[in-house]
Amino acid sequence: MIHIIPSDDRPSVDLGWLQSHPSFSFGEYYDPENTGFSVMRVCNDDVLVGGRGFGPHPHSDMEIVTIVLNGAVRHEDNLGNTEVVSAGQVQRMSAGSGLIHAEYNASETEELRLLQLWFMPAERGLTPSFETCSYPQSGLKNSLLPVVARDRKEGVAGIHQDMTVYLSRVGAGQAVDFRQQEGRHIYVYAIEGNFALSGSRLTAGDTARISGQHELKIEAEEDSFLMLIDLP
């Protein structure tokens, strides 16, 4: 079953310095019927003005993935990590037994757009850790490129869960196929463009939650940028 959530049906948060579109209950938005999908708990599409961000705050027992779409984010945490993550890079932070971190727009003048994703770990109480990986932009073309996975390798951030995050840029008139094992779930986020997902149409900002259907065909009607997550 493919359940499409149109962009207009997702909540919108406007704090002036932050424009956010959460896909699941987050912050002041709470819907008891929309608290997650499989092990996924958060998918926020955030735009931050220059020089602003999220001050120090705690996390525990959560795998947090940040995908920078435009601009750059500056990460700081109480483990001593300070790093700037730019478009074309992915950051993975395992909060584990607990840490404090902050995230800011690294530019004083340019907007920052990022996707922030939270997942439940396979094991609680892990030692907190942090990493940043760069992926080749050429690898996105008409292909599903893994950028986060359980098994870490060059260009792929490791995560403490049986899952994989893929990114893809599918050209107009092109198609990409995806197949997974039965009994798993798929989450799709339309970042840009317009494409058909096994017959269901998605445009920018739409999401899809898929269960019981383990083969997908992505057919782009125009140049499209998307994220697909293979979940347990």
GROMACS .gro file of N, CA and C in nm, residues 114-222:
model
  327
  114LEU      N    1   1.786   2.223   0.502
  114LEU     CA    2   1.830   2.089   0.539
  114LEU      C    3   1.711   2.000   0.570
  115LEU      N    4   1.734   1.870   0.558
  115LEU     CA    5   1.642   1.769   0.607
  115LEU      C    6   1.700   1.712   0.735
  116GLN      N    7   1.622   1.710   0.842
  116GLN     CA    8   1.667   1.645   0.964
  116GLN      C    9   1.577   1.525   0.990
  117LEU      N   10   1.642   1.410   1.008
  117LEU     CA   11   1.575   1.282   1.023
  117LEU      C   12   1.616   1.219   1.155
  118TRP      N   13   1.518   1.165   1.229
  118TRP     CA   14   1.546   1.095   1.354
  118TRP      C   15   1.494   0.952   1.342
  119PHE      N   16   1.575   0.857   1.392
  119PHE     CA   17   1.539   0.716   1.390
  119PHE      C   18   1.570   0.654   1.526
  120MET      N   19   1.485   0.560   1.566
  120MET     CA   20   1.513   0.483   1.687
  120MET      C   21   1.630   0.389   1.660
  121PRO      N   22   1.727   0.381   1.751
  121PRO     CA   23   1.839   0.289   1.731
  121PRO      C   24   1.798   0.145   1.759
  122ALA      N   25   1.877   0.052   1.708
  122ALA     CA   26   1.851  -0.090   1.735
  122ALA      C   27   1.886  -0.126   1.879
  123GLU      N   28   1.970  -0.043   1.942
  123GLU     CA   29   2.014  -0.069   2.079
  123GLU      C   30   2.020   0.061   2.156
  124ARG      N   31   1.975   0.061   2.279
  124ARG     CA   32   1.978   0.180   2.363
  124ARG      C   33   2.109   0.189   2.440
  125GLY      N   34   2.139   0.311   2.486
  125GLY     CA   35   2.255   0.332   2.572
  125GLY      C   36   2.390   0.326   2.502
  126LEU      N   37   2.392   0.346   2.370
  126LEU     CA   38   2.519   0.341   2.297
  126LEU      C   39   2.608   0.459   2.335
  127THR      N   40   2.737   0.444   2.311
  127THR     CA   41   2.830   0.555   2.330
  127THR      C   42   2.802   0.661   2.224
  128PRO      N   43   2.779   0.786   2.262
  128PRO     CA   44   2.751   0.890   2.162
  128PRO      C   45   2.863   0.902   2.059
  129SER      N   46   2.826   0.928   1.934
  129SER     CA   47   2.926   0.942   1.828
  129SER      C   48   2.872   1.033   1.719
  130PHE      N   49   2.963   1.073   1.629
  130PHE     CA   50   2.931   1.174   1.528
  130PHE      C   51   3.019   1.150   1.406
  131GLU      N   52   2.964   1.168   1.287
  131GLU     CA   53   3.046   1.160   1.165
  131GLU      C   54   2.981   1.238   1.053
  132THR      N   55   3.065   1.279   0.957
  132THR     CA   56   3.019   1.347   0.837
  132THR      C   57   3.076   1.276   0.716
  133CYS      N   58   2.992   1.253   0.615
  133CYS     CA   59   3.036   1.188   0.492
  133CYS      C   60   2.997   1.274   0.372
  134SER      N   61   3.083   1.274   0.271
  134SER     CA   62   3.054   1.340   0.144
  134SER      C   63   3.016   1.235   0.042
  135TYR      N   64   2.919   1.266  -0.042
  135TYR     CA   65   2.880   1.171  -0.146
  135TYR      C   66   2.899   1.235  -0.283
  136PRO      N   67   2.927   1.158  -0.385
  136PRO     CA   68   2.950   1.214  -0.519
  136PRO      C   69   2.819   1.256  -0.585
  137GLN      N   70   2.809   1.380  -0.626
  137GLN     CA   71   2.687   1.428  -0.691
  137GLN      C   72   2.658   1.348  -0.818
  138SER      N   73   2.764   1.304  -0.887
  138SER     CA   74   2.744   1.228  -1.010
  138SER      C   75   2.675   1.095  -0.983
  139GLY      N   76   2.689   1.043  -0.860
  139GLY     CA   77   2.628   0.915  -0.825
  139GLY      C   78   2.478   0.921  -0.809
  140LEU      N   79   2.421   1.042  -0.806
  140LEU     CA   80   2.277   1.058  -0.789
  140LEU      C   81   2.201   1.042  -0.921
  141LYS      N   82   2.270   1.060  -1.033
  141LYS     CA   83   2.203   1.069  -1.162
  141LYS      C   84   2.136   0.937  -1.200
  142ASN      N   85   2.002   0.939  -1.205
  142ASN     CA   86   1.922   0.824  -1.247
  142ASN      C   87   1.961   0.697  -1.171
  143SER      N   88   1.991   0.715  -1.043
  143SER     CA   89   2.031   0.602  -0.960
  143SER      C   90   1.997   0.633  -0.815
  144LEU      N   91   1.972   0.529  -0.736
  144LEU     CA   92   1.950   0.547  -0.593
  144LEU      C   93   2.085   0.529  -0.523
  145LEU      N   94   2.139   0.640  -0.472
  145LEU     CA   95   2.271   0.639  -0.411
  145LEU      C   96   2.258   0.628  -0.259
  146PRO      N   97   2.312   0.523  -0.196
  146PRO     CA   98   2.307   0.515  -0.050
  146PRO      C   99   2.399   0.619   0.013
  147VAL      N  100   2.347   0.693   0.111
  147VAL     CA  101   2.428   0.793   0.181
  147VAL      C  102   2.436   0.766   0.330
  148VAL      N  103   2.344   0.682   0.381
  148VAL     CA  104   2.345   0.637   0.521
  148VAL      C  105   2.302   0.492   0.521
  149ALA      N  106   2.374   0.407   0.596
  149ALA     CA  107   2.338   0.264   0.599
  149ALA      C  108   2.393   0.200   0.726
  150ARG      N  109   2.343   0.083   0.758
  150ARG     CA  110   2.392   0.010   0.875
  150ARG      C  111   2.540  -0.021   0.863
  151ASP      N  112   2.585  -0.059   0.742
  151ASP     CA  113   2.725  -0.091   0.719
  151ASP      C  114   2.796   0.031   0.660
  152ARG      N  115   2.881   0.093   0.741
  152ARG     CA  116   2.951   0.212   0.698
  152ARG      C  117   3.057   0.177   0.594
  153LYS      N  118   3.073   0.265   0.494
  153LYS     CA  119   3.182   0.255   0.397
  153LYS      C  120   3.209   0.393   0.342
  154GLU      N  121   3.306   0.407   0.255
  154GLU     CA  122   3.341   0.537   0.202
  154GLU      C  123   3.221   0.604   0.135
  155GLY      N  124   3.192   0.726   0.177
  155GLY     CA  125   3.080   0.800   0.120
  155GLY      C  126   2.946   0.766   0.179
  156VAL      N  127   2.942   0.671   0.272
  156VAL     CA  128   2.816   0.627   0.335
  156VAL      C  129   2.832   0.633   0.486
  157ALA      N  130   2.752   0.716   0.553
  157ALA     CA  131   2.758   0.725   0.699
  157ALA      C  132   2.696   0.601   0.761
  158GLY      N  133   2.755   0.552   0.868
  158GLY     CA  134   2.701   0.436   0.937
  158GLY      C  135   2.592   0.475   1.035
  159ILE      N  136   2.496   0.386   1.056
  159ILE     CA  137   2.387   0.414   1.149
  159ILE      C  138   2.353   0.287   1.226
  160HIS      N  139   2.313   0.303   1.351
  160HIS     CA  140   2.286   0.188   1.437
  160HIS      C  141   2.140   0.142   1.422
  161GLN      N  142   2.105   0.105   1.300
  161GLN     CA  143   1.972   0.054   1.270
  161GLN      C  144   1.977  -0.016   1.134
  162ASP      N  145   1.889  -0.113   1.115
  162ASP     CA  146   1.884  -0.191   0.991
  162ASP      C  147   1.806  -0.113   0.886
  163MET      N  148   1.871  -0.017   0.823
  163MET     CA  149   1.802   0.074   0.731
  163MET      C  150   1.904   0.139   0.638
  164THR      N  151   1.854   0.197   0.528
  164THR     CA  152   1.939   0.268   0.433
  164THR      C  153   1.866   0.392   0.383
  165VAL      N  154   1.937   0.504   0.379
  165VAL     CA  155   1.885   0.628   0.320
  165VAL      C  156   1.949   0.645   0.183
  166TYR      N  157   1.865   0.662   0.081
  166TYR     CA  158   1.912   0.684  -0.056
  166TYR      C  159   1.871   0.824  -0.102
  167LEU      N  160   1.954   0.884  -0.188
  167LEU     CA  161   1.919   1.006  -0.259
  167LEU      C  162   1.927   0.978  -0.408
  168SER      N  163   1.846   1.050  -0.487
  168SER     CA  164   1.847   1.029  -0.631
  168SER      C  165   1.801   1.154  -0.704
  169ARG      N  166   1.869   1.182  -0.818
  169ARG     CA  167   1.822   1.285  -0.911
  169ARG      C  168   1.784   1.212  -1.041
  170VAL      N  169   1.656   1.210  -1.070
  170VAL     CA  170   1.605   1.139  -1.186
  170VAL      C  171   1.567   1.241  -1.292
  171GLY      N  172   1.626   1.228  -1.410
  171GLY     CA  173   1.599   1.322  -1.518
  171GLY      C  174   1.462   1.302  -1.579
  172ALA      N  175   1.409   1.408  -1.638
  172ALA     CA  176   1.278   1.402  -1.703
  172ALA      C  177   1.275   1.289  -1.805
  173GLY      N  178   1.171   1.205  -1.794
  173GLY     CA  179   1.155   1.093  -1.886
  173GLY      C  180   1.234   0.970  -1.848
  174GLN      N  181   1.311   0.977  -1.739
  174GLN     CA  182   1.391   0.863  -1.695
  174GLN      C  183   1.319   0.788  -1.582
  175ALA      N  184   1.365   0.666  -1.555
  175ALA     CA  185   1.301   0.583  -1.452
  175ALA      C  186   1.408   0.511  -1.370
  176VAL      N  187   1.375   0.486  -1.244
  176VAL     CA  188   1.462   0.412  -1.152
  176VAL      C  189   1.376   0.309  -1.081
  177ASP      N  190   1.427   0.187  -1.068
  177ASP     CA  191   1.355   0.080  -0.998
  177ASP      C  192   1.417   0.056  -0.861
  178PHE      N  193   1.332   0.015  -0.766
  178PHE     CA  194   1.379  -0.020  -0.632
  178PHE      C  195   1.310  -0.148  -0.587
  179ARG      N  196   1.387  -0.237  -0.526
  179ARG     CA  197   1.331  -0.361  -0.473
  179ARG      C  198   1.391  -0.386  -0.336
  180GLN      N  199   1.310  -0.432  -0.243
  180GLN     CA  200   1.357  -0.465  -0.108
  180GLN      C  201   1.299  -0.599  -0.065
  181GLN      N  202   1.345  -0.650   0.049
  181GLN     CA  203   1.293  -0.774   0.103
  181GLN      C  204   1.150  -0.755   0.152
  182GLU      N  205   1.071  -0.860   0.148
  182GLU     CA  206   0.935  -0.853   0.200
  182GLU      C  207   0.937  -0.829   0.351
  183GLY      N  208   0.829  -0.768   0.400
  183GLY     CA  209   0.817  -0.743   0.542
  183GLY      C  210   0.879  -0.612   0.588
  184ARG      N  211   0.933  -0.534   0.494
  184ARG     CA  212   0.994  -0.407   0.529
  184ARG      C  213   0.906  -0.290   0.485
  185HIS      N  214   0.953  -0.167   0.509
  185HIS     CA  215   0.877  -0.046   0.478
  185HIS      C  216   0.964   0.049   0.397
  186ILE      N  217   0.897   0.142   0.327
  186ILE     CA  218   0.967   0.241   0.247
  186ILE      C  219   0.907   0.378   0.274
  187TYR      N  220   0.994   0.477   0.288
  187TYR     CA  221   0.951   0.616   0.302
  187TYR      C  222   1.013   0.696   0.189
  188VAL      N  223   0.933   0.775   0.118
  188VAL     CA  224   0.982   0.855   0.006
  188VAL      C  225   0.948   1.001   0.030
  189TYR      N  226   1.045   1.090   0.007
  189TYR     CA  227   1.024   1.234   0.020
  189TYR      C  228   1.060   1.301  -0.112
  190ALA      N  229   0.967   1.376  -0.169
  190ALA     CA  230   0.991   1.448  -0.293
  190ALA      C  231   1.054   1.583  -0.259
  191ILE      N  232   1.184   1.595  -0.283
  191ILE     CA  233   1.255   1.719  -0.251
  191ILE      C  234   1.230   1.824  -0.358
  192GLU      N  235   1.239   1.784  -0.484
  192GLU     CA  236   1.215   1.874  -0.597
  192GLU      C  237   1.150   1.794  -0.709
  193GLY      N  238   1.075   1.863  -0.793
  193GLY     CA  239   1.027   1.801  -0.916
  193GLY      C  240   0.891   1.737  -0.907
  194ASN      N  241   0.871   1.639  -0.995
  194ASN     CA  242   0.739   1.580  -1.017
  194ASN      C  243   0.762   1.441  -1.076
  195PHE      N  244   0.717   1.337  -1.005
  195PHE     CA  245   0.742   1.202  -1.053
  195PHE      C  246   0.629   1.108  -1.012
  196ALA      N  247   0.622   0.996  -1.083
  196ALA     CA  248   0.525   0.891  -1.050
  196ALA      C  249   0.596   0.782  -0.972
  197LEU      N  250   0.529   0.735  -0.869
  197LEU     CA  251   0.582   0.629  -0.783
  197LEU      C  252   0.491   0.508  -0.798
  198SER      N  253   0.528   0.417  -0.889
  198SER     CA  254   0.443   0.302  -0.920
  198SER      C  255   0.299   0.346  -0.945
  199GLY      N  256   0.285   0.454  -1.021
  199GLY     CA  257   0.153   0.502  -1.060
  199GLY      C  258   0.098   0.614  -0.974
  200SER      N  259   0.152   0.633  -0.853
  200SER     CA  260   0.107   0.741  -0.766
  200SER      C  261   0.195   0.863  -0.789
  201ARG      N  262   0.133   0.979  -0.810
  201ARG     CA  263   0.207   1.099  -0.846
  201ARG      C  264   0.250   1.179  -0.723
  202LEU      N  265   0.378   1.220  -0.721
  202LEU     CA  266   0.431   1.305  -0.614
  202LEU      C  267   0.491   1.431  -0.674
  203THR      N  268   0.468   1.543  -0.608
  203THR     CA  269   0.532   1.669  -0.643
  203THR      C  270   0.610   1.718  -0.521
  204ALA      N  271   0.691   1.822  -0.539
  204ALA     CA  272   0.780   1.869  -0.433
  204ALA      C  273   0.706   1.889  -0.301
  205GLY      N  274   0.761   1.831  -0.195
  205GLY     CA  275   0.702   1.842  -0.062
  205GLY      C  276   0.612   1.727  -0.024
  206ASP      N  277   0.569   1.646  -0.121
  206ASP     CA  278   0.486   1.529  -0.091
  206ASP      C  279   0.572   1.418  -0.032
  207THR      N  280   0.509   1.334   0.050
  207THR     CA  281   0.576   1.217   0.105
  207THR      C  282   0.492   1.093   0.080
  208ALA      N  283   0.557   0.977   0.087
  208ALA     CA  284   0.486   0.849   0.070
  208ALA      C  285   0.534   0.752   0.177
  209ARG      N  286   0.439   0.683   0.240
  209ARG     CA  287   0.469   0.578   0.336
  209ARG      C  288   0.418   0.448   0.275
  210ILE      N  289   0.507   0.352   0.259
  210ILE     CA  290   0.476   0.233   0.180
  210ILE      C  291   0.498   0.108   0.262
  211SER      N  292   0.396   0.024   0.267
  211SER     CA  293   0.403  -0.105   0.336
  211SER      C  294   0.341  -0.211   0.246
  212GLY      N  295   0.397  -0.330   0.247
  212GLY     CA  296   0.339  -0.441   0.173
  212GLY      C  297   0.359  -0.433   0.023
  213GLN      N  298   0.442  -0.341  -0.022
  213GLN     CA  299   0.473  -0.330  -0.165
  213GLN      C  300   0.625  -0.312  -0.176
  214HIS      N  301   0.693  -0.411  -0.227
  214HIS     CA  302   0.838  -0.416  -0.214
  214HIS      C  303   0.913  -0.395  -0.345
  215GLU      N  304   0.838  -0.361  -0.450
  215GLU     CA  305   0.899  -0.321  -0.576
  215GLU      C  306   0.837  -0.190  -0.621
  216LEU      N  307   0.921  -0.092  -0.651
  216LEU     CA  308   0.875   0.040  -0.692
  216LEU      C  309   0.940   0.081  -0.823
  217LYS      N  310   0.867   0.158  -0.901
  217LYS     CA  311   0.923   0.222  -1.021
  217LYS      C  312   0.902   0.372  -1.006
  218ILE      N  313   1.012   0.445  -1.013
  218ILE     CA  314   1.010   0.591  -1.005
  218ILE      C  315   1.027   0.645  -1.145
  219GLU      N  316   0.927   0.717  -1.197
  219GLU     CA  317   0.930   0.770  -1.333
  219GLU      C  318   0.914   0.922  -1.327
  220ALA      N  319   1.020   0.992  -1.365
  220ALA     CA  320   1.021   1.138  -1.354
  220ALA      C  321   0.949   1.204  -1.470
  221GLU      N  322   0.854   1.292  -1.438
  221GLU     CA  323   0.787   1.371  -1.540
  221GLU      C  324   0.866   1.497  -1.571
  222GLU      N  325   0.948   1.542  -1.474
  222GLU     CA  326   1.043   1.651  -1.493
  222GLU      C  327   1.163   1.619  -1.405
   0.00000   0.00000   0.00000
